[in-house]
């Protein structure tokens, strides 16, 4: 028996062995192909519709396959791929982490090399040296004032006192900087040298004062 080329939807449901609701679902999903009957009625084109259904419908259930849900459009995979912008952002984050890690490793190697070369000291040692250096500077300033006190007292022009004092301060700091850079600055040795220089300057001043007194007595 030849299958009619055109059928009503009810006839087509019987032909497919499914209910009318299934055929209505086919129609909604765009799976039915229609043709015009001799009387002008719109009927289901059996051959063309079955060809489409056989390709699109699950034969065990009589329903559109997952790929046909949504008006015949291919269904999206269960796990959609991340947008390109999100992937790019993630790649940048990974690159930044790797860059930070490399930078940290370089810094650690540089510090290790500097430590082995004696260019780095422990914080406690640095604080001790800074304290001692501050003590040296203070002693140098006090020594300078004691040594030049008589000269300052004899000077009548305040501007001259300021000029001489500034020059002496610059000289002291220049010497300390040169000794520190050369690694020859020893706190104890420096204080002993300053004390000896101060005593010598005081003895010289006393000798000059004694000579003046003798001259006046003569």
mmCIF file with all atom_site columns, C-alpha atoms in Angstrom:
data_model
loop_
_atom_site.group_PDB
_atom_site.id
_atom_site.type_symbol
_atom_site.label_atom_id
_atom_site.label_alt_id
_atom_site.label_comp_id
_atom_site.label_asym_id
_atom_site.label_entity_id
_atom_site.label_seq_id
_atom_site.pdbx_PDB_ins_code
_atom_site.Cartn_x
_atom_site.Cartn_y
_atom_site.Cartn_z
_atom_site.occupancy
_atom_site.B_iso_or_equiv
_atom_site.pdbx_formal_charge
_atom_site.auth_seq_id
_atom_site.auth_comp_id
_atom_site.auth_asym_id
_atom_site.auth_atom_id
_atom_site.pdbx_PDB_model_num
ATOM 1   C CA . UNK A 1 1   ? 0.000   0.000  0.000  1.00 0.00 ? 1   UNK A CA 1
ATOM 2   C CA . UNK A 1 2   ? 1.408   3.306  -1.045 1.00 0.00 ? 2   UNK A CA 1
ATOM 3   C CA . UNK A 1 3   ? 1.643   6.062  1.548  1.00 0.00 ? 3   UNK A CA 1
ATOM 4   C CA . UNK A 1 4   ? -0.308  9.177  0.560  1.00 0.00 ? 4   UNK A CA 1
ATOM 5   C CA . UNK A 1 5   ? 1.859   12.129 -0.261 1.00 0.00 ? 5   UNK A CA 1
ATOM 6   C CA . UNK A 1 6   ? -0.258  14.485 1.856  1.00 0.00 ? 6   UNK A CA 1
ATOM 7   C CA . UNK A 1 7   ? -2.078  13.867 5.169  1.00 0.00 ? 7   UNK A CA 1
ATOM 8   C CA . UNK A 1 8   ? -3.953  15.805 7.750  1.00 0.00 ? 8   UNK A CA 1
ATOM 9   C CA . UNK A 1 9   ? -2.222  16.183 11.097 1.00 0.00 ? 9   UNK A CA 1
ATOM 10  C CA . UNK A 1 10  ? -4.543  13.557 12.624 1.00 0.00 ? 10  UNK A CA 1
ATOM 11  C CA . UNK A 1 11  ? -3.764  11.100 9.853  1.00 0.00 ? 11  UNK A CA 1
ATOM 12  C CA . UNK A 1 12  ? -0.071  11.815 10.195 1.00 0.00 ? 12  UNK A CA 1
ATOM 13  C CA . UNK A 1 13  ? -0.226  11.131 13.967 1.00 0.00 ? 13  UNK A CA 1
ATOM 14  C CA . UNK A 1 14  ? -1.764  7.695  13.269 1.00 0.00 ? 14  UNK A CA 1
ATOM 15  C CA . UNK A 1 15  ? 0.798   7.109  10.535 1.00 0.00 ? 15  UNK A CA 1
ATOM 16  C CA . UNK A 1 16  ? 3.669   7.849  12.942 1.00 0.00 ? 16  UNK A CA 1
ATOM 17  C CA . UNK A 1 17  ? 2.047   5.978  15.810 1.00 0.00 ? 17  UNK A CA 1
ATOM 18  C CA . UNK A 1 18  ? 2.057   9.016  18.080 1.00 0.00 ? 18  UNK A CA 1
ATOM 19  C CA . UNK A 1 19  ? -0.606  11.168 19.658 1.00 0.00 ? 19  UNK A CA 1
ATOM 20  C CA . UNK A 1 20  ? -1.861  14.437 18.217 1.00 0.00 ? 20  UNK A CA 1
ATOM 21  C CA . UNK A 1 21  ? 0.000   16.305 20.975 1.00 0.00 ? 21  UNK A CA 1
ATOM 22  C CA . UNK A 1 22  ? 3.251   14.955 19.570 1.00 0.00 ? 22  UNK A CA 1
ATOM 23  C CA . UNK A 1 23  ? 2.361   16.210 16.099 1.00 0.00 ? 23  UNK A CA 1
ATOM 24  C CA . UNK A 1 24  ? 1.405   19.565 17.573 1.00 0.00 ? 24  UNK A CA 1
ATOM 25  C CA . UNK A 1 25  ? 4.827   19.626 19.233 1.00 0.00 ? 25  UNK A CA 1
ATOM 26  C CA . UNK A 1 26  ? 6.445   18.863 15.881 1.00 0.00 ? 26  UNK A CA 1
ATOM 27  C CA . UNK A 1 27  ? 4.582   21.805 14.384 1.00 0.00 ? 27  UNK A CA 1
ATOM 28  C CA . UNK A 1 28  ? 5.640   24.141 17.195 1.00 0.00 ? 28  UNK A CA 1
ATOM 29  C CA . UNK A 1 29  ? 9.272   23.139 16.720 1.00 0.00 ? 29  UNK A CA 1
ATOM 30  C CA . UNK A 1 30  ? 9.073   23.727 12.982 1.00 0.00 ? 30  UNK A CA 1
ATOM 31  C CA . UNK A 1 31  ? 9.505   20.056 12.101 1.00 0.00 ? 31  UNK A CA 1
ATOM 32  C CA . UNK A 1 32  ? 6.383   19.656 9.946  1.00 0.00 ? 32  UNK A CA 1
ATOM 33  C CA . UNK A 1 33  ? 6.621   20.338 6.238  1.00 0.00 ? 33  UNK A CA 1
ATOM 34  C CA . UNK A 1 34  ? 3.297   21.297 4.648  1.00 0.00 ? 34  UNK A CA 1
ATOM 35  C CA . UNK A 1 35  ? 1.918   21.083 1.180  1.00 0.00 ? 35  UNK A CA 1
ATOM 36  C CA . UNK A 1 36  ? -1.290  22.192 -0.539 1.00 0.00 ? 36  UNK A CA 1
ATOM 37  C CA . UNK A 1 37  ? -4.022  19.642 -1.195 1.00 0.00 ? 37  UNK A CA 1
ATOM 38  C CA . UNK A 1 38  ? -6.186  19.492 -4.329 1.00 0.00 ? 38  UNK A CA 1
ATOM 39  C CA . UNK A 1 39  ? -8.928  21.384 -2.516 1.00 0.00 ? 39  UNK A CA 1
ATOM 40  C CA . UNK A 1 40  ? -6.489  24.057 -1.380 1.00 0.00 ? 40  UNK A CA 1
ATOM 41  C CA . UNK A 1 41  ? -6.212  22.750 2.188  1.00 0.00 ? 41  UNK A CA 1
ATOM 42  C CA . UNK A 1 42  ? -2.888  22.761 3.988  1.00 0.00 ? 42  UNK A CA 1
ATOM 43  C CA . UNK A 1 43  ? -1.742  19.215 4.658  1.00 0.00 ? 43  UNK A CA 1
ATOM 44  C CA . UNK A 1 44  ? 1.396   17.540 5.970  1.00 0.00 ? 44  UNK A CA 1
ATOM 45  C CA . UNK A 1 45  ? 3.910   16.566 3.303  1.00 0.00 ? 45  UNK A CA 1
ATOM 46  C CA . UNK A 1 46  ? 4.611   13.069 4.553  1.00 0.00 ? 46  UNK A CA 1
ATOM 47  C CA . UNK A 1 47  ? 7.870   12.257 2.775  1.00 0.00 ? 47  UNK A CA 1
ATOM 48  C CA . UNK A 1 48  ? 9.565   15.561 3.477  1.00 0.00 ? 48  UNK A CA 1
ATOM 49  C CA . UNK A 1 49  ? 8.289   15.723 7.067  1.00 0.00 ? 49  UNK A CA 1
ATOM 50  C CA . UNK A 1 50  ? 9.433   12.188 7.843  1.00 0.00 ? 50  UNK A CA 1
ATOM 51  C CA . UNK A 1 51  ? 12.851  12.949 6.398  1.00 0.00 ? 51  UNK A CA 1
ATOM 52  C CA . UNK A 1 52  ? 13.130  15.917 8.706  1.00 0.00 ? 52  UNK A CA 1
ATOM 53  C CA . UNK A 1 53  ? 11.748  14.018 11.698 1.00 0.00 ? 53  UNK A CA 1
ATOM 54  C CA . UNK A 1 54  ? 14.031  11.052 11.160 1.00 0.00 ? 54  UNK A CA 1
ATOM 55  C CA . UNK A 1 55  ? 16.983  13.404 11.354 1.00 0.00 ? 55  UNK A CA 1
ATOM 56  C CA . UNK A 1 56  ? 15.706  15.504 14.243 1.00 0.00 ? 56  UNK A CA 1
ATOM 57  C CA . UNK A 1 57  ? 13.489  13.338 16.459 1.00 0.00 ? 57  UNK A CA 1
ATOM 58  C CA . UNK A 1 58  ? 14.526  10.774 19.052 1.00 0.00 ? 58  UNK A CA 1
ATOM 59  C CA . UNK A 1 59  ? 13.073  7.527  17.580 1.00 0.00 ? 59  UNK A CA 1
ATOM 60  C CA . UNK A 1 60  ? 12.682  5.966  21.048 1.00 0.00 ? 60  UNK A CA 1
ATOM 61  C CA . UNK A 1 61  ? 10.556  8.809  22.387 1.00 0.00 ? 61  UNK A CA 1
ATOM 62  C CA . UNK A 1 62  ? 8.948   10.483 19.424 1.00 0.00 ? 62  UNK A CA 1
ATOM 63  C CA . UNK A 1 63  ? 10.133  13.876 20.690 1.00 0.00 ? 63  UNK A CA 1
ATOM 64  C CA . UNK A 1 64  ? 12.591  16.401 19.275 1.00 0.00 ? 64  UNK A CA 1
ATOM 65  C CA . UNK A 1 65  ? 16.150  15.665 20.271 1.00 0.00 ? 65  UNK A CA 1
ATOM 66  C CA . UNK A 1 66  ? 17.975  17.978 22.663 1.00 0.00 ? 66  UNK A CA 1
ATOM 67  C CA . UNK A 1 67  ? 19.554  19.717 19.707 1.00 0.00 ? 67  UNK A CA 1
ATOM 68  C CA . UNK A 1 68  ? 16.080  20.789 18.486 1.00 0.00 ? 68  UNK A CA 1
ATOM 69  C CA . UNK A 1 69  ? 14.849  22.400 21.693 1.00 0.00 ? 69  UNK A CA 1
ATOM 70  C CA . UNK A 1 70  ? 14.435  26.133 21.122 1.00 0.00 ? 70  UNK A CA 1
ATOM 71  C CA . UNK A 1 71  ? 12.912  26.320 17.660 1.00 0.00 ? 71  UNK A CA 1
ATOM 72  C CA . UNK A 1 72  ? 15.199  23.914 15.839 1.00 0.00 ? 72  UNK A CA 1
ATOM 73  C CA . UNK A 1 73  ? 18.412  25.689 16.900 1.00 0.00 ? 73  UNK A CA 1
ATOM 74  C CA . UNK A 1 74  ? 21.398  23.661 17.959 1.00 0.00 ? 74  UNK A CA 1
ATOM 75  C CA . UNK A 1 75  ? 21.427  23.356 21.705 1.00 0.00 ? 75  UNK A CA 1
ATOM 76  C CA . UNK A 1 76  ? 24.263  24.802 23.697 1.00 0.00 ? 76  UNK A CA 1
ATOM 77  C CA . UNK A 1 77  ? 26.573  22.335 25.411 1.00 0.00 ? 77  UNK A CA 1
ATOM 78  C CA . UNK A 1 78  ? 25.846  21.626 29.055 1.00 0.00 ? 78  UNK A CA 1
ATOM 79  C CA . UNK A 1 79  ? 28.880  23.635 30.073 1.00 0.00 ? 79  UNK A CA 1
ATOM 80  C CA . UNK A 1 80  ? 29.194  26.752 27.978 1.00 0.00 ? 80  UNK A CA 1
ATOM 81  C CA . UNK A 1 81  ? 32.647  27.928 27.100 1.00 0.00 ? 81  UNK A CA 1
ATOM 82  C CA . UNK A 1 82  ? 33.797  30.956 29.021 1.00 0.00 ? 82  UNK A CA 1
ATOM 83  C CA . UNK A 1 83  ? 33.628  34.248 27.093 1.00 0.00 ? 83  UNK A CA 1
ATOM 84  C CA . UNK A 1 84  ? 36.815  35.293 25.361 1.00 0.00 ? 84  UNK A CA 1
ATOM 85  C CA . UNK A 1 85  ? 37.113  38.352 27.612 1.00 0.00 ? 85  UNK A CA 1
ATOM 86  C CA . UNK A 1 86  ? 36.963  36.169 30.734 1.00 0.00 ? 86  UNK A CA 1
ATOM 87  C CA . UNK A 1 87  ? 39.585  33.801 29.356 1.00 0.00 ? 87  UNK A CA 1
ATOM 88  C CA . UNK A 1 88  ? 41.808  36.759 28.475 1.00 0.00 ? 88  UNK A CA 1
ATOM 89  C CA . UNK A 1 89  ? 41.406  38.171 31.990 1.00 0.00 ? 89  UNK A CA 1
ATOM 90  C CA . UNK A 1 90  ? 42.297  34.822 33.543 1.00 0.00 ? 90  UNK A CA 1
ATOM 91  C CA . UNK A 1 91  ? 45.370  34.553 31.341 1.00 0.00 ? 91  UNK A CA 1
ATOM 92  C CA . UNK A 1 92  ? 46.470  38.034 32.403 1.00 0.00 ? 92  UNK A CA 1
ATOM 93  C CA . UNK A 1 93  ? 46.023  37.091 36.065 1.00 0.00 ? 93  UNK A CA 1
ATOM 94  C CA . UNK A 1 94  ? 48.156  33.994 35.610 1.00 0.00 ? 94  UNK A CA 1
ATOM 95  C CA . UNK A 1 95  ? 50.806  36.018 33.773 1.00 0.00 ? 95  UNK A CA 1
ATOM 96  C CA . UNK A 1 96  ? 50.854  38.622 36.554 1.00 0.00 ? 96  UNK A CA 1
ATOM 97  C CA . UNK A 1 97  ? 51.278  35.945 39.218 1.00 0.00 ? 97  UNK A CA 1
ATOM 98  C CA . UNK A 1 98  ? 54.153  34.389 37.296 1.00 0.00 ? 98  UNK A CA 1
ATOM 99  C CA . UNK A 1 99  ? 55.781  37.795 36.800 1.00 0.00 ? 99  UNK A CA 1
ATOM 100 C CA . UNK A 1 100 ? 55.516  38.586 40.510 1.00 0.00 ? 100 UNK A CA 1
ATOM 101 C CA . UNK A 1 101 ? 57.004  35.204 41.365 1.00 0.00 ? 101 UNK A CA 1
ATOM 102 C CA . UNK A 1 102 ? 59.959  35.733 39.017 1.00 0.00 ? 102 UNK A CA 1
ATOM 103 C CA . UNK A 1 103 ? 60.510  39.253 40.379 1.00 0.00 ? 103 UNK A CA 1
ATOM 104 C CA . UNK A 1 104 ? 60.469  37.939 43.945 1.00 0.00 ? 104 UNK A CA 1
ATOM 105 C CA . UNK A 1 105 ? 62.980  35.231 43.072 1.00 0.00 ? 105 UNK A CA 1
ATOM 106 C CA . UNK A 1 106 ? 65.287  37.813 41.470 1.00 0.00 ? 106 UNK A CA 1
ATOM 107 C CA . UNK A 1 107 ? 65.105  40.045 44.554 1.00 0.00 ? 107 UNK A CA 1
ATOM 108 C CA . UNK A 1 108 ? 65.862  37.111 46.843 1.00 0.00 ? 108 UNK A CA 1
ATOM 109 C CA . UNK A 1 109 ? 68.904  36.160 44.753 1.00 0.00 ? 109 UNK A CA 1
ATOM 110 C CA . UNK A 1 110 ? 70.142  39.757 44.711 1.00 0.00 ? 110 UNK A CA 1
ATOM 111 C CA . UNK A 1 111 ? 69.811  40.015 48.476 1.00 0.00 ? 111 UNK A CA 1
ATOM 112 C CA . UNK A 1 112 ? 71.583  36.693 48.966 1.00 0.00 ? 112 UNK A CA 1
ATOM 113 C CA . UNK A 1 113 ? 74.473  37.851 46.761 1.00 0.00 ? 113 UNK A CA 1
ATOM 114 C CA . UNK A 1 114 ? 74.679  41.184 48.583 1.00 0.00 ? 114 UNK A CA 1
ATOM 115 C CA . UNK A 1 115 ? 74.664  39.401 51.938 1.00 0.00 ? 115 UNK A CA 1
ATOM 116 C CA . UNK A 1 116 ? 77.502  37.122 50.870 1.00 0.00 ? 116 UNK A CA 1
ATOM 117 C CA . UNK A 1 117 ? 79.439  40.141 49.609 1.00 0.00 ? 117 UNK A CA 1
ATOM 118 C CA . UNK A 1 118 ? 79.075  41.845 52.984 1.00 0.00 ? 118 UNK A CA 1
ATOM 119 C CA . UNK A 1 119 ? 76.860  44.593 51.595 1.00 0.00 ? 119 UNK A CA 1
ATOM 120 C CA . UNK A 1 120 ? 73.971  43.751 53.924 1.00 0.00 ? 120 UNK A CA 1
ATOM 121 C CA . UNK A 1 121 ? 73.869  43.570 57.708 1.00 0.00 ? 121 UNK A CA 1
ATOM 122 C CA . UNK A 1 122 ? 71.221  42.504 60.171 1.00 0.00 ? 122 UNK A CA 1
ATOM 123 C CA . UNK A 1 123 ? 68.761  45.172 61.299 1.00 0.00 ? 123 UNK A CA 1
ATOM 124 C CA . UNK A 1 124 ? 70.028  44.954 64.890 1.00 0.00 ? 124 UNK A CA 1
ATOM 125 C CA . UNK A 1 125 ? 73.607  45.499 63.717 1.00 0.00 ? 125 UNK A CA 1
ATOM 126 C CA . UNK A 1 126 ? 72.531  48.422 61.530 1.00 0.00 ? 126 UNK A CA 1
ATOM 127 C CA . UNK A 1 127 ? 70.706  50.069 64.441 1.00 0.00 ? 127 UNK A CA 1
ATOM 128 C CA . UNK A 1 128 ? 73.763  49.601 66.661 1.00 0.00 ? 128 UNK A CA 1
ATOM 129 C CA . UNK A 1 129 ? 76.056  51.199 64.089 1.00 0.00 ? 129 UNK A CA 1
ATOM 130 C CA . UNK A 1 130 ? 73.647  54.073 63.481 1.00 0.00 ? 130 UNK A CA 1
ATOM 131 C CA . UNK A 1 131 ? 73.477  54.776 67.204 1.00 0.00 ? 131 UNK A CA 1
ATOM 132 C CA . UNK A 1 132 ? 77.249  54.727 67.518 1.00 0.00 ? 132 UNK A CA 1
ATOM 133 C CA . UNK A 1 133 ? 77.658  56.980 64.492 1.00 0.00 ? 133 UNK A CA 1
ATOM 134 C CA . UNK A 1 134 ? 75.200  59.436 65.980 1.00 0.00 ? 134 UNK A CA 1
ATOM 135 C CA . UNK A 1 135 ? 77.231  59.458 69.166 1.00 0.00 ? 135 UNK A CA 1
ATOM 136 C CA . UNK A 1 136 ? 80.398  60.170 67.170 1.00 0.00 ? 136 UNK A CA 1
ATOM 137 C CA . UNK A 1 137 ? 78.759  63.110 65.392 1.00 0.00 ? 137 UNK A CA 1
ATOM 138 C CA . UNK A 1 138 ? 77.510  64.541 68.665 1.00 0.00 ? 138 UNK A CA 1
ATOM 139 C CA . UNK A 1 139 ? 80.934  64.225 70.254 1.00 0.00 ? 139 UNK A CA 1
ATOM 140 C CA . UNK A 1 140 ? 82.572  65.850 67.247 1.00 0.00 ? 140 UNK A CA 1
ATOM 141 C CA . UNK A 1 141 ? 80.207  68.797 67.435 1.00 0.00 ? 141 UNK A CA 1
ATOM 142 C CA . UNK A 1 142 ? 80.750  69.233 71.163 1.00 0.00 ? 142 UNK A CA 1
ATOM 143 C CA . UNK A 1 143 ? 84.497  68.913 70.720 1.00 0.00 ? 143 UNK A CA 1
ATOM 144 C CA . UNK A 1 144 ? 84.478  71.533 67.982 1.00 0.00 ? 144 UNK A CA 1
ATOM 145 C CA . UNK A 1 145 ? 82.585  73.988 70.174 1.00 0.00 ? 145 UNK A CA 1
ATOM 146 C CA . UNK A 1 146 ? 84.915  73.465 73.121 1.00 0.00 ? 146 UNK A CA 1
ATOM 147 C CA . UNK A 1 147 ? 87.983  73.809 70.910 1.00 0.00 ? 147 UNK A CA 1
ATOM 148 C CA . UNK A 1 148 ? 86.803  76.990 69.231 1.00 0.00 ? 148 UNK A CA 1
ATOM 149 C CA . UNK A 1 149 ? 85.009  78.548 72.172 1.00 0.00 ? 149 UNK A CA 1
ATOM 150 C CA . UNK A 1 150 ? 87.797  81.038 72.854 1.00 0.00 ? 150 UNK A CA 1
ATOM 151 C CA . UNK A 1 151 ? 88.006  82.047 69.217 1.00 0.00 ? 151 UNK A CA 1
ATOM 152 C CA . UNK A 1 152 ? 84.277  82.550 69.117 1.00 0.00 ? 152 UNK A CA 1
ATOM 153 C CA . UNK A 1 153 ? 84.439  84.575 72.317 1.00 0.00 ? 153 UNK A CA 1
ATOM 154 C CA . UNK A 1 154 ? 87.152  86.835 70.897 1.00 0.00 ? 154 UNK A CA 1
ATOM 155 C CA . UNK A 1 155 ? 85.274  87.373 67.652 1.00 0.00 ? 155 UNK A CA 1
ATOM 156 C CA . UNK A 1 156 ? 83.112  90.502 67.701 1.00 0.00 ? 156 UNK A CA 1
ATOM 157 C CA . UNK A 1 157 ? 81.347  90.006 64.362 1.00 0.00 ? 157 UNK A CA 1
ATOM 158 C CA . UNK A 1 158 ? 78.447  87.477 64.688 1.00 0.00 ? 158 UNK A CA 1
ATOM 159 C CA . UNK A 1 159 ? 78.543  86.835 60.961 1.00 0.00 ? 159 UNK A CA 1
ATOM 160 C CA . UNK A 1 160 ? 82.126  85.750 61.212 1.00 0.00 ? 160 UNK A CA 1
ATOM 161 C CA . UNK A 1 161 ? 81.271  83.355 64.037 1.00 0.00 ? 161 UNK A CA 1
ATOM 162 C CA . UNK A 1 162 ? 78.536  81.798 61.889 1.00 0.00 ? 162 UNK A CA 1
ATOM 163 C CA . UNK A 1 163 ? 80.843  81.540 58.869 1.00 0.00 ? 163 UNK A CA 1
ATOM 164 C CA . UNK A 1 164 ? 83.688  79.921 60.823 1.00 0.00 ? 164 UNK A CA 1
ATOM 165 C CA . UNK A 1 165 ? 81.292  77.553 62.579 1.00 0.00 ? 165 UNK A CA 1
ATOM 166 C CA . UNK A 1 166 ? 79.637  76.473 59.296 1.00 0.00 ? 166 UNK A CA 1
ATOM 167 C CA . UNK A 1 167 ? 82.998  75.777 57.683 1.00 0.00 ? 167 UNK A CA 1
ATOM 168 C CA . UNK A 1 168 ? 84.092  73.705 60.642 1.00 0.00 ? 168 UNK A CA 1
ATOM 169 C CA . UNK A 1 169 ? 80.841  71.697 60.658 1.00 0.00 ? 169 UNK A CA 1
ATOM 170 C CA . UNK A 1 170 ? 81.170  70.999 56.922 1.00 0.00 ? 170 UNK A CA 1
ATOM 171 C CA . UNK A 1 171 ? 84.744  69.827 57.452 1.00 0.00 ? 171 UNK A CA 1
ATOM 172 C CA . UNK A 1 172 ? 83.725  67.455 60.238 1.00 0.00 ? 172 UNK A CA 1
ATOM 173 C CA . UNK A 1 173 ? 80.882  65.878 58.238 1.00 0.00 ? 173 UNK A CA 1
ATOM 174 C CA . UNK A 1 174 ? 83.050  65.562 55.133 1.00 0.00 ? 174 UNK A CA 1
ATOM 175 C CA . UNK A 1 175 ? 85.706  63.699 57.126 1.00 0.00 ? 175 UNK A CA 1
ATOM 176 C CA . UNK A 1 176 ? 83.132  61.387 58.675 1.00 0.00 ? 176 UNK A CA 1
ATOM 177 C CA . UNK A 1 177 ? 81.567  60.648 55.277 1.00 0.00 ? 177 UNK A CA 1
ATOM 178 C CA . UNK A 1 178 ? 84.954  59.889 53.712 1.00 0.00 ? 178 UNK A CA 1
ATOM 179 C CA . UNK A 1 179 ? 85.898  57.580 56.585 1.00 0.00 ? 179 UNK A CA 1
ATOM 180 C CA . UNK A 1 180 ? 82.563  55.781 56.470 1.00 0.00 ? 180 UNK A CA 1
ATOM 181 C CA . UNK A 1 181 ? 82.811  55.277 52.703 1.00 0.00 ? 181 UNK A CA 1
ATOM 182 C CA . UNK A 1 182 ? 86.360  53.978 53.000 1.00 0.00 ? 182 UNK A CA 1
ATOM 183 C CA . UNK A 1 183 ? 85.381  51.660 55.862 1.00 0.00 ? 183 UNK A CA 1
ATOM 184 C CA . UNK A 1 184 ? 87.949  53.208 58.187 1.00 0.00 ? 184 UNK A CA 1
ATOM 185 C CA . UNK A 1 185 ? 85.497  54.802 60.598 1.00 0.00 ? 185 UNK A CA 1
ATOM 186 C CA . UNK A 1 186 ? 85.878  53.204 64.001 1.00 0.00 ? 186 UNK A CA 1
ATOM 187 C CA . UNK A 1 187 ? 83.696  54.669 66.696 1.00 0.00 ? 187 UNK A CA 1
ATOM 188 C CA . UNK A 1 188 ? 86.033  54.029 69.610 1.00 0.00 ? 188 UNK A CA 1
ATOM 189 C CA . UNK A 1 189 ? 89.130  55.130 67.696 1.00 0.00 ? 189 UNK A CA 1
ATOM 190 C CA . UNK A 1 190 ? 87.328  58.240 66.521 1.00 0.00 ? 190 UNK A CA 1
ATOM 191 C CA . UNK A 1 191 ? 86.301  59.245 70.023 1.00 0.00 ? 191 UNK A CA 1
ATOM 192 C CA . UNK A 1 192 ? 89.800  58.668 71.363 1.00 0.00 ? 192 UNK A CA 1
ATOM 193 C CA . UNK A 1 193 ? 91.285  60.759 68.547 1.00 0.00 ? 193 UNK A CA 1
ATOM 194 C CA . UNK A 1 194 ? 88.800  63.550 69.162 1.00 0.00 ? 194 UNK A CA 1
ATOM 195 C CA . UNK A 1 195 ? 89.526  63.517 72.879 1.00 0.00 ? 195 UNK A CA 1
ATOM 196 C CA . UNK A 1 196 ? 93.271  63.636 72.238 1.00 0.00 ? 196 UNK A CA 1
ATOM 197 C CA . UNK A 1 197 ? 92.844  66.508 69.793 1.00 0.00 ? 197 UNK A CA 1
ATOM 198 C CA . UNK A 1 198 ? 90.696  68.369 72.265 1.00 0.00 ? 198 UNK A CA 1
ATOM 199 C CA . UNK A 1 199 ? 93.233  67.913 75.068 1.00 0.00 ? 199 UNK A CA 1
ATOM 200 C CA . UNK A 1 200 ? 96.057  69.027 72.782 1.00 0.00 ? 200 UNK A CA 1
ATOM 201 C CA . UNK A 1 201 ? 94.113  72.124 71.735 1.00 0.00 ? 201 UNK A CA 1
ATOM 202 C CA . UNK A 1 202 ? 93.360  72.928 75.354 1.00 0.00 ? 202 UNK A CA 1
ATOM 203 C CA . UNK A 1 203 ? 97.053  72.543 76.334 1.00 0.00 ? 203 UNK A CA 1
ATOM 204 C CA . UNK A 1 204 ? 98.035  74.802 73.463 1.00 0.00 ? 204 UNK A CA 1
ATOM 205 C CA . UNK A 1 205 ? 95.565  77.420 74.587 1.00 0.00 ? 205 UNK A CA 1
ATOM 206 C CA . UNK A 1 206 ? 96.849  77.187 78.154 1.00 0.00 ? 206 UNK A CA 1
ATOM 207 C CA . UNK A 1 207 ? 100.440 77.593 76.947 1.00 0.00 ? 207 UNK A CA 1
ATOM 208 C CA . UNK A 1 208 ? 99.518  80.672 74.933 1.00 0.00 ? 208 UNK A CA 1
ATOM 209 C CA . UNK A 1 209 ? 97.728  82.118 77.920 1.00 0.00 ? 209 UNK A CA 1
ATOM 210 C CA . UNK A 1 210 ? 100.759 81.532 80.123 1.00 0.00 ? 210 UNK A CA 1
ATOM 211 C CA . UNK A 1 211 ? 103.063 83.222 77.652 1.00 0.00 ? 211 UNK A CA 1
ATOM 212 C CA . UNK A 1 212 ? 100.790 86.241 77.555 1.00 0.00 ? 212 UNK A CA 1
ATOM 213 C CA . UNK A 1 213 ? 100.808 86.499 81.326 1.00 0.00 ? 213 UNK A CA 1
ATOM 214 C CA . UNK A 1 214 ? 104.620 86.297 81.450 1.00 0.00 ? 214 UNK A CA 1
ATOM 215 C CA . UNK A 1 215 ? 104.921 88.952 78.796 1.00 0.00 ? 215 UNK A CA 1
ATOM 216 C CA . UNK A 1 216 ? 102.642 91.261 80.705 1.00 0.00 ? 216 UNK A CA 1
ATOM 217 C CA . UNK A 1 217 ? 104.547 90.626 83.931 1.00 0.00 ? 217 UNK A CA 1
ATOM 218 C CA . UNK A 1 218 ? 107.842 91.426 82.190 1.00 0.00 ? 218 UNK A CA 1
#
